[in-house]
Coordinates of N, CA and C in Angstrom, one line a residue:
X260 N -36.9 18.6 3.6 CA -36.2 19.8 4.1 C -37.3 20.9 3.3
X261 N -37.4 21.4 4.2 CA -38.4 23.0 4.0 C -37.8 23.9 3.0
X262 N -38.5 24.4 1.9 CA -38.0 25.5 1.2 C -37.3 26.6 1.8
X263 N -36.3 26.9 1.1 CA -35.7 27.8 1.6 C -36.3 28.9 1.9
X264 N -37.3 29.5 1.5 CA -37.8 31.1 1.8 C -38.9 30.6 3.1
X265 N -39.3 29.6 3.7 CA -39.8 29.5 4.9 C -38.9 29.4 6.3
X266 N -37.6 28.9 5.8 CA -36.8 28.9 6.7 C -35.9 30.4 7.0
X267 N -35.8 31.1 5.9 CA -35.4 32.5 6.2 C -36.5 33.6 6.8
X268 N -38.0 33.1 6.5 CA -39.2 33.7 7.1 C -38.8 33.2 8.8
X269 N -38.8 32.0 8.9 CA -39.0 31.7 10.2 C -37.8 32.4 11.1
X270 N -36.8 32.5 10.7 CA -35.2 32.9 11.1 C -35.6 34.7 11.3
X271 N -36.4 35.3 10.2 CA -36.5 36.6 10.3 C -37.3 36.9 11.5
X272 N -38.1 36.2 11.7 CA -39.3 36.4 12.8 C -39.1 36.2 14.1
X273 N -38.0 35.1 14.5 CA -37.3 34.9 15.6 C -36.4 36.2 15.7
X274 N -35.7 36.7 14.9 CA -34.7 37.6 15.3 C -35.8 39.1 15.8
X275 N -36.8 39.0 15.0 CA -37.9 40.4 15.2 C -38.4 39.8 16.6
X276 N -39.0 38.9 16.9 CA -39.5 38.6 18.1 C -38.5 38.9 19.3
X277 N -37.3 38.3 19.3 CA -36.1 39.0 20.0 C -36.1 40.3 20.3
X278 N -35.9 41.2 19.2 CA -35.7 42.3 19.0 C -36.8 43.1 20.0
X279 N -38.2 42.8 19.6 CA -39.3 43.1 20.1 C -39.3 43.1 21.8
X280 N -39.1 41.9 22.4 CA -39.0 41.6 23.7 C -37.8 42.5 24.3
X281 N -36.8 42.7 23.8 CA -35.8 43.5 24.3 C -35.9 45.0 24.2
X282 N -37.0 45.6 23.4 CA -37.0 46.7 23.0 C -36.2 47.5 22.4
X283 N -35.8 46.8 21.3 CA -35.0 47.2 20.6 C -35.0 47.9 19.0
X284 N -35.0 48.9 18.6 CA -35.5 49.2 17.3 C -34.5 48.8 16.3
X285 N -35.3 48.7 15.1 CA -34.1 48.1 13.9 C -32.9 48.9 13.8
X286 N -33.3 50.2 14.0 CA -32.0 51.3 13.9 C -31.2 51.2 14.7
X287 N -31.6 51.0 16.0 CA -30.7 50.3 17.0 C -29.7 49.1 16.9
X288 N -30.3 48.3 16.3 CA -29.6 46.7 16.1 C -28.7 47.2 14.7
X289 N -29.6 47.8 14.1 CA -28.5 48.4 12.9 C -26.8 48.8 13.5
X290 N -27.6 50.1 14.4 CA -26.2 50.6 14.5 C -25.2 49.5 15.6
X291 N -25.8 48.7 16.3 CA -24.8 47.5 17.2 C -24.3 46.9 16.2
X292 N -24.6 46.2 15.2 CA -24.4 45.4 14.4 C -23.6 46.1 13.4
X293 N -23.3 47.4 13.0 CA -23.1 47.7 11.5 C -23.5 47.5 10.7
X294 N -24.6 47.1 10.2 CA -25.3 46.7 9.4 C -26.5 47.8 8.9
X295 N -26.8 47.7 7.8 CA -28.0 48.9 7.5 C -29.3 48.3 7.8
X296 N -29.9 49.6 8.1 CA -31.2 49.1 8.8 C -32.3 48.8 7.5
X297 N -31.9 48.9 6.4 CA -32.6 48.0 5.4 C -32.5 47.0 5.4
X298 N -31.5 46.2 5.5 CA -30.8 44.8 5.6 C -31.6 44.3 7.0
X299 N -31.5 44.9 8.0 CA -32.3 44.3 9.2 C -33.6 44.0 8.9
X300 N -34.5 45.0 8.4 CA -35.6 44.8 7.8 C -35.6 43.5 7.0
X301 N -35.3 43.6 6.0 CA -35.1 42.5 5.0 C -35.1 41.1 5.4
X302 N -33.9 40.7 6.8 CA -33.9 40.0 7.5 C -35.2 39.5 8.0
X303 N -36.0 40.5 8.6 CA -36.8 40.1 9.5 C -38.3 40.0 8.7
X304 N -38.3 40.3 7.5 CA -39.1 39.9 6.8 C -38.9 38.5 6.0
X305 N -37.9 38.1 6.2 CA -37.3 36.7 5.1 C -37.4 37.0 4.2
X306 N -36.5 38.1 3.3 CA -36.6 38.6 2.3 C -34.7 38.4 1.8
X307 N -34.1 38.2 2.9 CA -33.0 37.9 3.2 C -32.1 36.4 3.7
X308 N -31.1 36.0 3.1 CA -30.6 34.8 3.8 C -29.1 35.2 4.2
X309 N -29.1 35.6 5.3 CA -27.9 36.3 6.0 C -27.1 34.7 6.4
X310 N -25.7 35.2 6.5 CA -24.7 34.2 6.7 C -24.6 33.7 8.2
X311 N -23.9 32.8 8.4 CA -23.9 32.4 10.0 C -23.1 33.6 10.5
X312 N -22.1 34.2 9.6 CA -21.3 35.5 10.6 C -22.3 36.3 10.9
X313 N -23.2 36.9 10.0 CA -24.3 37.9 9.9 C -24.9 37.4 11.5
X314 N -25.6 36.3 11.3 CA -26.5 35.7 12.5 C -25.6 35.9 13.9
X315 N -24.6 35.6 13.7 CA -23.9 35.9 15.2 C -23.6 37.4 15.7
X316 N -23.3 38.1 14.4 CA -23.5 39.5 14.7 C -25.1 40.1 15.2
X317 N -25.9 39.5 14.7 CA -27.4 39.9 15.4 C -27.6 39.4 16.8
X318 N -27.2 37.9 16.9 CA -27.0 37.6 18.4 C -26.3 38.7 19.3
X319 N -25.3 39.2 18.8 CA -24.4 39.9 19.9 C -25.0 41.5 19.9
X320 N -25.5 41.7 18.9 CA -26.1 43.0 18.9 C -27.6 43.2 19.8
X321 N -28.3 42.1 19.8 CA -29.3 42.1 20.3 C -29.0 41.3 21.9
X322 N -27.9 41.5 22.1 CA -27.5 40.9 23.5 C -27.7 39.5 24.0
X323 N -27.7 38.5 23.0 CA -28.6 37.4 22.9 C -27.3 36.3 22.7
X324 N -27.9 35.0 22.3 CA -26.8 33.9 21.8 C -27.3 33.6 20.8
X325 N -26.7 32.8 20.0 CA -27.1 32.1 19.0 C -28.0 30.9 19.3
X326 N -27.8 30.3 20.6 CA -28.9 29.4 21.2 C -30.0 29.8 21.2
X327 N -30.5 31.0 21.7 CA -31.7 31.6 22.1 C -32.2 32.1 20.6
X328 N -31.7 32.4 19.7 CA -32.3 32.8 18.1 C -32.6 31.1 17.6
X329 N -31.6 30.0 18.1 CA -32.1 28.9 17.3 C -33.2 28.2 18.1
X330 N -33.4 28.6 19.3 CA -34.5 28.0 20.5 C -35.9 28.7 19.7
X331 N -35.8 30.1 19.6 CA -36.9 30.6 19.0 C -37.4 30.4 17.8
X332 N -36.2 30.1 16.6 CA -36.6 29.5 15.4 C -37.5 28.2 15.7
X333 N -36.8 27.2 16.4 CA -37.7 26.1 16.6 C -39.0 26.0 17.3
X334 N -39.1 27.1 18.1 CA -40.4 27.3 18.5 C -41.5 27.7 17.7
X335 N -41.0 28.8 17.0 CA -41.9 29.2 15.8 C -42.3 28.0 14.7
X336 N -41.3 27.0 14.7 CA -41.6 25.8 13.7 C -42.7 25.0 14.2
X337 N -42.9 25.0 15.0 CA -44.3 23.9 16.0 C -45.6 24.5 15.5

């Protein structure tokens, strides 16, 4: 099993990539998810370990799915 920080970093990179492709700012994503912009930034930097509930909120706020976040995460692992 990989170290937890690597998993957090990859998840953050996946969220950031999807957000960038959809041209959504961190501030807009924070507004859509009712999360603080600093928390969004922390997730994207791999400094936070968000719960499944938060990841689901992120997917919704991104206009995405959990499957898309997972697929991006998996692609980044290669």
